[in-house]
Short mmCIF file of C-alpha atoms in Angstrom, two decimals:
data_model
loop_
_atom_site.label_atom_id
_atom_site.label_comp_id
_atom_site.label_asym_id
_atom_site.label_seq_id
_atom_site.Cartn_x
_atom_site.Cartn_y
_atom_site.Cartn_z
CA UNK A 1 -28.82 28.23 -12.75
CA UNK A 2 -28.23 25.11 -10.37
CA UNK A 3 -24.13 24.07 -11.32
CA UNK A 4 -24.21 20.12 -11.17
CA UNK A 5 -20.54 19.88 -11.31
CA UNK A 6 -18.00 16.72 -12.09
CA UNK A 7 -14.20 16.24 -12.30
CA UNK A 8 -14.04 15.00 -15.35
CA UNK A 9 -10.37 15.48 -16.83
CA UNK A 10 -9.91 12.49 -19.16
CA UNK A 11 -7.50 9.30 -18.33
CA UNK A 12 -7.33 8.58 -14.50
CA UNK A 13 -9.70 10.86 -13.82
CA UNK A 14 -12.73 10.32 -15.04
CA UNK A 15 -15.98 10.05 -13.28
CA UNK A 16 -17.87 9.53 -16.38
CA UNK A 17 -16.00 6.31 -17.08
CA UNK A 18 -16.02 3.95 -19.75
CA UNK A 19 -17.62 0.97 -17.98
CA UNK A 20 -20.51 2.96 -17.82
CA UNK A 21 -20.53 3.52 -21.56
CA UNK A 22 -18.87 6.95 -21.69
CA UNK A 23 -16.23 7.52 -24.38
CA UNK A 24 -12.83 7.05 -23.31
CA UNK A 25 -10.76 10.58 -22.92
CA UNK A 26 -6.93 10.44 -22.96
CA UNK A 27 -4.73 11.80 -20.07
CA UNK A 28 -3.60 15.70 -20.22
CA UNK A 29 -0.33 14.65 -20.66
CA UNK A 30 -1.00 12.22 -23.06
CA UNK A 31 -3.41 14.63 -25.40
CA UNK A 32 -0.98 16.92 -25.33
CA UNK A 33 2.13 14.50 -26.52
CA UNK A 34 0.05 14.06 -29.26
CA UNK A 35 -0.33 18.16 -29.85
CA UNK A 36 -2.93 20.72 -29.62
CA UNK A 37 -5.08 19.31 -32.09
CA UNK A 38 -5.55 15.99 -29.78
CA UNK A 39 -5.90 18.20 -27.19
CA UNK A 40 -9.14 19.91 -28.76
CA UNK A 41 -10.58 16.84 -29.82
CA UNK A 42 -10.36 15.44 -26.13
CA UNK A 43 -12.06 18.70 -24.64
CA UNK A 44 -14.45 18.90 -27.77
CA UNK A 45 -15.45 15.26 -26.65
CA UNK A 46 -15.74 16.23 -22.86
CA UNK A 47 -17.33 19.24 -23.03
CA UNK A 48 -20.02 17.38 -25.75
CA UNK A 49 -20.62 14.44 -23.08
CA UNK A 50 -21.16 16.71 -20.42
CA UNK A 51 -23.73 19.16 -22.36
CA UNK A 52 -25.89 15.76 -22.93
CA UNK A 53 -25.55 14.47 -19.67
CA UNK A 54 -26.79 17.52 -18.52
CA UNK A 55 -23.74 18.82 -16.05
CA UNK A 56 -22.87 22.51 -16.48
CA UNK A 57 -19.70 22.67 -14.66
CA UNK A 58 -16.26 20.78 -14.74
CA UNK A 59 -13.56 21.14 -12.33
CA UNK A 60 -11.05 21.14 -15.15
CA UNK A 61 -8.54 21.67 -16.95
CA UNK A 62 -5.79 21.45 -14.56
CA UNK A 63 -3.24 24.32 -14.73
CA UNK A 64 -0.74 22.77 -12.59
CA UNK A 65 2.92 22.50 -14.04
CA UNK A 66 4.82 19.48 -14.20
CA UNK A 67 7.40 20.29 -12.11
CA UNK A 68 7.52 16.95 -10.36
CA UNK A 69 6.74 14.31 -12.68
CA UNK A 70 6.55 12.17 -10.05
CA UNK A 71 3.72 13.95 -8.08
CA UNK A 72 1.30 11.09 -6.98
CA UNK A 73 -1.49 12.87 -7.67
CA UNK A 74 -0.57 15.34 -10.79
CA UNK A 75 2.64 13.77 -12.85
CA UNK A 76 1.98 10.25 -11.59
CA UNK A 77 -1.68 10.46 -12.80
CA UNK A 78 -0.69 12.09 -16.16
CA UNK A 79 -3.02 14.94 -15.00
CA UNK A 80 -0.60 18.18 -16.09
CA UNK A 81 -0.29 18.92 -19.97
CA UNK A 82 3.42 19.83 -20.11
CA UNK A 83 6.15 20.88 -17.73
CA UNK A 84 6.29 23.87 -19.70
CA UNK A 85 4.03 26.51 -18.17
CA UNK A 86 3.27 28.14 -21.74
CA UNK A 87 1.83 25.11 -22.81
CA UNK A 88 -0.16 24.23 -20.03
CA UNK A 89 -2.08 27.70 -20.53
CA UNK A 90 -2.40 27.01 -23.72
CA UNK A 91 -3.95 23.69 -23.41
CA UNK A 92 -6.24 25.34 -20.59
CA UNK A 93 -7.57 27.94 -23.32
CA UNK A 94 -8.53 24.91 -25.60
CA UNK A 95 -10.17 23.67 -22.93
CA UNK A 96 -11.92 26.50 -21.58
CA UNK A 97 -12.63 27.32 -25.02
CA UNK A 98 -14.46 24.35 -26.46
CA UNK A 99 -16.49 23.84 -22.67
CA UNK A 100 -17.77 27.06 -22.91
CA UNK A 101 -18.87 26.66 -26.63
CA UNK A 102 -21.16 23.79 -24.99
CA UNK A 103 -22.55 25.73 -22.00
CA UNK A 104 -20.31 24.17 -19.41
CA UNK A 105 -18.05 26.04 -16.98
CA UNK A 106 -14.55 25.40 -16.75
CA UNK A 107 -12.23 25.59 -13.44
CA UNK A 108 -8.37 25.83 -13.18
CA UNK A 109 -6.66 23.86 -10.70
CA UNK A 110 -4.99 23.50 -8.37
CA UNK A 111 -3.52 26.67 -7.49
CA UNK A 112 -0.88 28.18 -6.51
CA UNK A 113 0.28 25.14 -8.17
CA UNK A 114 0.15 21.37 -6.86
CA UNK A 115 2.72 19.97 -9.30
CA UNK A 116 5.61 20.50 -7.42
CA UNK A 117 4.32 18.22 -4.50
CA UNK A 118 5.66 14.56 -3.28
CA UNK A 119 2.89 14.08 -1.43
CA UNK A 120 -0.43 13.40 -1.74
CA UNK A 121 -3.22 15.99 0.00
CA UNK A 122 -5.98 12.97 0.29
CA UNK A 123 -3.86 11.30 2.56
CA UNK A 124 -2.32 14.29 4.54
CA UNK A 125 -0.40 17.80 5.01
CA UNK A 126 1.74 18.26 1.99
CA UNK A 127 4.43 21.10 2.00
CA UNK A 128 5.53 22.90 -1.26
CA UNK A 129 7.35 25.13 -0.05
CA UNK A 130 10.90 23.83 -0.98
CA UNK A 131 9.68 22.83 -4.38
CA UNK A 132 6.98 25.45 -5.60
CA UNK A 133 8.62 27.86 -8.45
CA UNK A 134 7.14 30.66 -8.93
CA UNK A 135 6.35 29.30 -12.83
CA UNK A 136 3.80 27.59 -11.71
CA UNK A 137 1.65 30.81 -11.02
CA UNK A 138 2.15 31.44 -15.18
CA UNK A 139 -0.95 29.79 -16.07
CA UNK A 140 -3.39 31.46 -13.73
CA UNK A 141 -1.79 34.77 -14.75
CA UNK A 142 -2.58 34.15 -18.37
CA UNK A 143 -6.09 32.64 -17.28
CA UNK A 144 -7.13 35.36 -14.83
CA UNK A 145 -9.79 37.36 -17.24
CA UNK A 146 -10.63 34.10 -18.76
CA UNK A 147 -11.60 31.60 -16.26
CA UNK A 148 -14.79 31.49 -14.60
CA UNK A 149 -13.78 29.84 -11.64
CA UNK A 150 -10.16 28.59 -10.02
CA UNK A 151 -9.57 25.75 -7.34
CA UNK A 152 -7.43 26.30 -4.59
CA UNK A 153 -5.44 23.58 -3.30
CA UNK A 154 -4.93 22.13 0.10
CA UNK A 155 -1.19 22.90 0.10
CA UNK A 156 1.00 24.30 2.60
CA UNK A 157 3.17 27.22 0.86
CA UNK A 158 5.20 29.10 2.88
CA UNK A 159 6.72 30.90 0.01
CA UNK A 160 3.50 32.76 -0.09
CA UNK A 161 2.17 32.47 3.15
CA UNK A 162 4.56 32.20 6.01
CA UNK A 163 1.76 31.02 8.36
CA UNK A 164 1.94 27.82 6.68
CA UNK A 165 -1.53 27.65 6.09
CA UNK A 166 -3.06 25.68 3.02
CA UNK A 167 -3.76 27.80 0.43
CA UNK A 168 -7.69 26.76 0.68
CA UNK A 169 -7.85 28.63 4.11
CA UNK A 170 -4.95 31.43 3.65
CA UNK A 171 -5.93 34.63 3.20
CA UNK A 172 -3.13 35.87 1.98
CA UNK A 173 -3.31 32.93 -1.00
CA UNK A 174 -6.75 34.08 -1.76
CA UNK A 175 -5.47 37.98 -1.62
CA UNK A 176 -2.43 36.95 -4.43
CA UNK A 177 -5.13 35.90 -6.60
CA UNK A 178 -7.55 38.24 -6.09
CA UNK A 179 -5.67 41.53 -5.90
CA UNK A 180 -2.06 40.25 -7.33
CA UNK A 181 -3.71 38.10 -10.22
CA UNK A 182 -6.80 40.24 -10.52
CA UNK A 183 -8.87 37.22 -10.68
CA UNK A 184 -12.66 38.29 -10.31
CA UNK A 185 -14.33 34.79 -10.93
CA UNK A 186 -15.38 32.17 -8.41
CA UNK A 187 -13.18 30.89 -6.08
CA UNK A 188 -13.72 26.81 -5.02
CA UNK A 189 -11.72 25.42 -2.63
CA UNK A 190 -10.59 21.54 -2.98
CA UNK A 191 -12.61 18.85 -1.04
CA UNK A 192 -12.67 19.75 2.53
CA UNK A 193 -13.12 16.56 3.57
CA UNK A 194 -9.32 15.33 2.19
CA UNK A 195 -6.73 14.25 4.92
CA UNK A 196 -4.88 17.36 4.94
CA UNK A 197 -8.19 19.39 6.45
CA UNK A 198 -9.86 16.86 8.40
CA UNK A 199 -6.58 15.89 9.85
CA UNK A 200 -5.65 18.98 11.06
CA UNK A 201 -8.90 20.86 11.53
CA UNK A 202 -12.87 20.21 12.65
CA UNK A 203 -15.23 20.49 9.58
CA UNK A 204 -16.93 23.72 11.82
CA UNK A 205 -13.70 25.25 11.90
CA UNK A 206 -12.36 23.96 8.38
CA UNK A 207 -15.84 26.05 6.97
CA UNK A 208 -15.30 29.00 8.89
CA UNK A 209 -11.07 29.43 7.44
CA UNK A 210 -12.25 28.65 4.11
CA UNK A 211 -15.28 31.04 3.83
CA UNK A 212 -12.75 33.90 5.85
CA UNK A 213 -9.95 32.90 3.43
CA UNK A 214 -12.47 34.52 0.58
CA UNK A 215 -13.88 31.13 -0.96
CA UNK A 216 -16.71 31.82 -2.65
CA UNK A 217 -17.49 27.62 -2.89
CA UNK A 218 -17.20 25.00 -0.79
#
C-alpha cells in the first residue's frame, strides 16, 4: 500500500494540531509522569486520529533516552518518556501496540540514540560522542523483532563509528543494527534536508551515502 506518513508524537510535536481541530495529545514525558495507563490512552487517541484521517504510518514513538534533559530537540521538547531506558521500551510497546491495532505503522527514533545531544541536528553537525551511553541502544534491542521500521539520526558517533560519520550515512551504524541488533524492518533515515546534511554534503551525494549506508527510505 502507498505509506502517507506524519510525525505525530503528541505535545510539541504535533502536525495534526489542535487549531486545526485535532484533539490535543500530551508530551511523552508528560503521558508517562502520569503512568502507563496515560500513556495508552494518548497512543489509543493517536493511532484512532490517524486511522480516520487516513495516514498509515507515524514516525513515532521516540525511543531515545533522556540522558540530557536538556537536549533542545528531545528533553527540551518533552519528546523522551523517561530517562530510564526500561521505561522508554515499554512506553514504545504501548505505542506500537495500540498503532498497529488501528492499521498504522509505527517507527522508533532516533537511533543510536539522540538524547544525549546539546545540539540541535536542524541547525547543524551535532557530536555524541562524549555523551552517548551505550543505554541508549536498550530500547531498540528490546524493539528489534517488534518494530516495523527505525529512524536513524543525523548524529555524529564516534563511539560506533570512528569515521565520524552521521549515523544516517554510516555503514557501520546501519551494520550494528542490522547484524548486531538483528533488526530486519525498514530502515528511514531522518530528513535529509536538516542542517547537519545539507551543510556538510550535496543532496546527490547526501542520497548516494544514505542509500550505500543500507537505508531502505529516504
Amino acid at each position: 500500500d502507498l505509506l502517507i506518513g506524519i510525525d505525530q508524537e503528541g505535545g510539541r510535536v504535533s502536525r495534526l494540531h489542535k487549531r486545526y481541530g485535532f484533539p490535543q495529545v500530551a508530551s511523552a514525558h508528560a503521558s508517562a509522569d502520569m503512568g502507563a495507563d496515560s500513556v495508552r490512552a494518548c497512543a489509543v487517541l493517536t493511532a484512532k486520529m490517524l486511522r480516520e484521517a487516513g495516514i498509515n504510518l507515524n514516525f513515532a514513538p521516540v525511543a531515545d533516552v533522556n540522558v540530557n534533559p536538556q537536549c533542545p530537540v528531545i528533553g527540551a521538547l518533552e519528546r523522551s518518556f523517561s530517562t530510564d531506558p526500561k521505561v522508554v521500551t515499554d512506553m514504545c510497546h504501548i505505542w506500537i501496540d495500540e498503532q498497529r491495532q488501528q492499521g498504522v505503522a509505527s517507527c522508533l527514533k532516533h537511533f543510536p540514540g539522540h538524547g544525549s545531544a546539546t545540539g540541535d541536528t536542524h541547525k547543524g553537525l551535532v557530536d555524541v560522542s562524549r555523551t552517548w551511553q551505550r543505554s541508549e541502544l536498550q530500547p531498540y534491542e528490546a524493539m528489534c523483532s517488534e518494530a516495523p521500521m527505525v529512524m536513524t539520526a543525523h548524529v555524529v558517533n564516534r563511539q560506533l563509528d570512528p569515521d565520524g560519520l552521521p549515523a544516517s550515512l554510516s555503514p557501520r551504524i546501519t551494520s550494528l543494527l542490522r547484524d548486531s541488533l538483528g533488526f530486519t524492518g525498514v530502515i528511514v533515515t531522518d530528513d535529509l534536508a536538516m542542517g547537519a546534511i545539507v551543510d556538510h554534503y550535496s543532496f546527490e551525494r547526501a542520497i548516494a551515502m544514505a542509500v550505500a549506508a543500507g537505508a531502505d527510505l529516504l
